[in-house]
């Protein structure tokens, strides 16, 4: 079995308004490749998705893209990935991405990224997995989401533990440190 770690990145199919988002996406792709990890993502060549993948590829990293067939033209499937898996449905896409990763990183994005984030968070809450979930809070982009999670907990609709499943980092160097730490903790506990 391969010991290479795979990082699933959920992020926008658009670039957003602030240049910091693109910078963070590029740095994330780079650091994944630098560490010898594999990027798993939605296979698009547009927005922050394209930035992450291009950076990982340019830095010599391995990449796995997963996309439903009906989005191949709309999200411009990147053709030069290490591996491209085409699925029938959105659900299948999320499942394949999830099954092929050791950690999840959520960069700024829209409804699709939020859907993906909540799916892995709620699965974690239900005890269906123990994969770490990192929110890259670039320029405070995810503060309203974190406030919403706190509100949900404060109003008694979720346990405090839900918040503890989300590891917030503010930039790519901090993400690198947090991922390394998590993987070394995991290696130590499985020895
Ligand atoms: P967005 O964050 O909205 O730019 O979308 C990021 C990625 O999530 C894109 O590849 C979308 O195809 C995908 N996406 C959009 N809606 C959903 C959904 N309901 N479930 C899973 N992925 C989605």
Short mmCIF file of C-alpha atoms and ligand atoms in Angstrom, two decimals:
data_model
loop_
_atom_site.label_atom_id
_atom_site.label_comp_id
_atom_site.label_asym_id
_atom_site.label_seq_id
_atom_site.Cartn_x
_atom_site.Cartn_y
_atom_site.Cartn_z
CA UNK A 1 0.00 0.00 0.00
CA UNK A 2 1.29 3.48 -0.83
CA UNK A 3 2.32 5.65 2.13
CA UNK A 4 2.01 8.87 0.12
CA UNK A 5 -0.39 11.23 1.81
CA UNK A 6 -3.17 12.74 -0.25
CA UNK A 7 -4.71 16.10 0.47
CA UNK A 8 -8.18 16.83 -0.80
CA UNK A 9 -8.64 20.52 -1.55
CA UNK A 10 -12.12 22.01 -1.86
CA UNK A 11 -12.15 25.54 -3.25
CA UNK A 12 -13.86 27.95 -5.61
CA UNK A 13 -14.35 27.35 -9.31
CA UNK A 14 -14.03 31.15 -9.39
CA UNK A 15 -11.16 33.33 -8.21
CA UNK A 16 -13.07 35.67 -5.90
CA UNK A 17 -12.29 39.36 -5.59
CA UNK A 18 -9.11 39.48 -3.52
CA UNK A 19 -5.69 38.56 -4.91
CA UNK A 20 -4.89 36.88 -1.58
CA UNK A 21 -7.22 34.02 -2.52
CA UNK A 22 -5.24 33.19 -5.64
CA UNK A 23 -1.95 33.52 -3.76
CA UNK A 24 -3.15 31.12 -1.06
CA UNK A 25 -4.37 28.62 -3.68
CA UNK A 26 -1.03 28.71 -5.47
CA UNK A 27 0.91 28.35 -2.22
CA UNK A 28 -1.30 25.43 -1.18
CA UNK A 29 -0.64 23.58 -4.44
CA UNK A 30 3.07 24.25 -4.09
CA UNK A 31 3.32 23.07 -0.51
CA UNK A 32 1.44 19.86 -1.26
CA UNK A 33 3.93 19.07 -4.02
CA UNK A 34 6.96 20.19 -1.94
CA UNK A 35 5.99 17.81 0.84
CA UNK A 36 5.69 14.91 -1.59
CA UNK A 37 1.93 14.69 -1.00
CA UNK A 38 -0.67 14.18 -3.71
CA UNK A 39 -3.32 16.76 -4.54
CA UNK A 40 -6.87 15.43 -4.83
CA UNK A 41 -9.36 17.98 -6.14
CA UNK A 42 -12.31 18.60 -8.42
CA UNK A 43 -10.26 18.53 -11.65
CA UNK A 44 -11.22 21.98 -12.90
CA UNK A 45 -8.85 24.31 -14.71
CA UNK A 46 -10.68 27.44 -13.62
CA UNK A 47 -10.73 29.71 -10.57
CA UNK A 48 -8.86 28.70 -7.43
CA UNK A 49 -9.22 25.04 -8.46
CA UNK A 50 -7.08 25.69 -11.51
CA UNK A 51 -4.56 27.69 -9.45
CA UNK A 52 -4.05 24.90 -6.90
CA UNK A 53 -3.60 22.25 -9.57
CA UNK A 54 -1.28 24.30 -11.79
CA UNK A 55 0.93 25.14 -8.82
CA UNK A 56 1.09 21.51 -7.66
CA UNK A 57 1.94 20.34 -11.19
CA UNK A 58 4.54 23.05 -11.74
CA UNK A 59 6.23 22.05 -8.48
CA UNK A 60 6.38 18.44 -9.70
CA UNK A 61 3.56 17.06 -7.53
CA UNK A 62 1.18 14.22 -8.23
CA UNK A 63 -2.45 15.14 -8.86
CA UNK A 64 -5.77 13.32 -8.93
CA UNK A 65 -8.75 15.17 -10.36
CA UNK A 66 -12.33 13.94 -10.02
CA UNK A 67 -15.17 15.42 -12.04
CA UNK A 68 -18.63 14.39 -13.14
CA UNK A 69 -18.91 13.99 -16.90
CA UNK A 70 -21.52 16.72 -17.24
CA UNK A 71 -19.08 19.36 -15.91
CA UNK A 72 -16.15 18.55 -18.19
CA UNK A 73 -16.80 21.51 -20.50
CA UNK A 74 -18.28 23.89 -17.95
CA UNK A 75 -15.44 23.59 -15.41
CA UNK A 76 -12.81 22.85 -18.09
CA UNK A 77 -11.41 19.52 -16.93
CA UNK A 78 -7.65 19.76 -16.62
CA UNK A 79 -6.16 17.22 -19.01
CA UNK A 80 -2.58 17.01 -17.80
CA UNK A 81 -3.26 15.64 -14.32
CA UNK A 82 -1.54 12.57 -12.89
CA UNK A 83 -4.96 10.93 -12.99
CA UNK A 84 -8.40 12.14 -14.03
CA UNK A 85 -11.45 10.19 -12.88
CA UNK A 86 -14.77 11.02 -14.54
CA UNK A 87 -17.85 10.14 -12.50
CA UNK A 88 -21.55 9.90 -13.34
CA UNK A 89 -22.77 12.15 -10.53
CA UNK A 90 -21.76 14.92 -8.11
CA UNK A 91 -22.26 12.53 -5.21
CA UNK A 92 -19.92 10.01 -6.73
CA UNK A 93 -17.35 12.77 -7.28
CA UNK A 94 -17.40 13.75 -3.60
CA UNK A 95 -17.19 10.13 -2.53
CA UNK A 96 -14.22 9.36 -4.78
CA UNK A 97 -12.39 12.50 -3.62
CA UNK A 98 -13.09 11.67 0.01
CA UNK A 99 -12.08 8.01 -0.26
CA UNK A 100 -8.77 8.94 -1.85
CA UNK A 101 -7.53 11.42 0.73
CA UNK A 102 -5.97 11.55 4.20
CA UNK A 103 -6.86 15.16 5.01
CA UNK A 104 -9.25 17.81 3.74
CA UNK A 105 -8.41 21.46 3.14
CA UNK A 106 -11.08 24.04 2.36
CA UNK A 107 -9.98 27.24 0.66
CA UNK A 108 -12.26 30.18 -0.12
CA UNK A 109 -15.09 29.17 -2.42
CA UNK A 110 -18.81 29.35 -3.03
CA UNK A 111 -21.80 27.09 -2.59
CA UNK A 112 -20.02 24.03 -3.95
CA UNK A 113 -17.13 24.39 -1.48
CA UNK A 114 -19.60 24.94 1.37
CA UNK A 115 -21.53 21.82 0.38
CA UNK A 116 -18.32 19.81 0.34
CA UNK A 117 -17.20 21.25 3.68
CA UNK A 118 -20.49 20.49 5.42
CA UNK A 119 -20.59 17.00 4.03
CA UNK A 120 -17.19 16.03 5.47
CA UNK A 121 -17.90 17.92 8.71
CA UNK A 122 -21.23 16.20 9.28
CA UNK A 123 -19.75 12.80 8.40
CA UNK A 124 -17.08 13.48 11.00
CA UNK A 125 -19.74 14.48 13.54
CA UNK A 126 -21.51 11.18 12.89
CA UNK A 127 -18.28 9.28 13.50
CA UNK A 128 -18.04 8.08 9.91
CA UNK A 129 -14.41 9.17 9.59
CA UNK A 130 -11.55 10.78 11.50
CA UNK A 131 -9.85 12.69 8.71
CA UNK A 132 -8.67 16.17 9.70
CA UNK A 133 -10.52 19.13 8.18
CA UNK A 134 -8.60 22.38 7.73
CA UNK A 135 -10.20 25.70 6.89
CA UNK A 136 -7.75 28.06 5.24
CA UNK A 137 -9.16 31.35 6.47
CA UNK A 138 -7.54 33.64 3.89
CA UNK A 139 -8.00 37.31 4.79
CA UNK A 140 -10.77 36.33 7.21
CA UNK A 141 -12.92 34.88 4.41
CA UNK A 142 -14.35 32.09 6.59
CA UNK A 143 -15.10 34.20 9.69
CA UNK A 144 -18.86 34.37 8.92
CA UNK A 145 -18.90 30.57 8.56
CA UNK A 146 -17.10 30.11 11.89
CA UNK A 147 -19.56 32.53 13.52
CA UNK A 148 -22.41 30.48 12.09
CA UNK A 149 -20.96 27.26 13.52
CA UNK A 150 -20.60 28.95 16.93
CA UNK A 151 -24.21 30.16 16.69
CA UNK A 152 -25.45 26.66 15.82
CA UNK A 153 -23.62 25.30 18.88
CA UNK A 154 -24.72 28.17 21.17
CA UNK A 155 -28.35 27.56 20.21
CA UNK A 156 -28.12 23.89 21.10
CA UNK A 157 -28.27 22.41 17.62
CA UNK A 158 -24.82 20.81 17.74
CA UNK A 159 -22.29 19.72 20.33
CA UNK A 160 -19.12 21.74 21.03
CA UNK A 161 -17.23 18.87 19.43
CA UNK A 162 -18.42 20.00 16.00
CA UNK A 163 -16.25 23.11 16.26
CA UNK A 164 -13.26 21.05 17.38
CA UNK A 165 -13.36 19.09 14.11
CA UNK A 166 -12.47 22.23 12.18
CA UNK A 167 -8.84 23.29 12.32
CA UNK A 168 -8.48 26.92 11.27
CA UNK A 169 -5.24 28.17 9.74
CA UNK A 170 -4.70 31.60 8.29
CA UNK A 171 -2.09 30.99 5.62
CA UNK A 172 -0.31 28.30 3.62
CA UNK A 173 2.82 28.09 5.84
CA UNK A 174 0.57 27.49 8.87
CA UNK A 175 -1.33 24.87 6.86
CA UNK A 176 1.93 23.06 6.07
CA UNK A 177 2.87 22.95 9.78
CA UNK A 178 -0.60 21.79 10.81
CA UNK A 179 -0.72 19.03 8.18
CA UNK A 180 2.77 17.80 9.08
CA UNK A 181 1.83 17.75 12.75
CA UNK A 182 -1.34 15.84 12.07
CA UNK A 183 0.38 13.25 9.90
CA UNK A 184 3.22 12.72 12.40
CA UNK A 185 0.68 12.32 15.23
CA UNK A 186 -1.23 9.82 13.14
CA UNK A 187 1.95 7.89 12.20
CA UNK A 188 3.02 7.78 15.86
CA UNK A 189 -0.37 6.45 16.99
CA UNK A 190 -0.44 3.74 14.30
CA UNK A 191 3.09 2.47 15.11
P1 LIG B 1 -17.85 26.67 -5.82
O1 LIG B 1 -17.25 26.69 -4.46
O2 LIG B 1 -19.33 26.95 -5.84
O3 LIG B 1 -17.09 27.52 -6.81
O4 LIG B 1 -17.73 25.18 -6.35
C1 LIG B 1 -16.55 24.47 -6.17
C2 LIG B 1 -16.72 23.10 -6.73
O5 LIG B 1 -17.80 22.46 -6.06
C3 LIG B 1 -17.05 23.06 -8.23
O6 LIG B 1 -16.24 22.05 -8.84
C4 LIG B 1 -18.48 22.63 -8.26
O7 LIG B 1 -18.76 21.78 -9.36
C5 LIG B 1 -18.63 21.83 -7.00
N1 LIG B 1 -20.02 21.84 -6.53
C6 LIG B 1 -21.00 22.73 -6.80
N2 LIG B 1 -22.17 22.37 -6.22
C7 LIG B 1 -21.93 21.21 -5.59
C8 LIG B 1 -22.71 20.32 -4.83
N3 LIG B 1 -24.00 20.53 -4.58
N4 LIG B 1 -22.10 19.22 -4.35
C9 LIG B 1 -20.80 18.99 -4.59
N5 LIG B 1 -20.01 19.78 -5.30
C10 LIG B 1 -20.56 20.88 -5.80
#
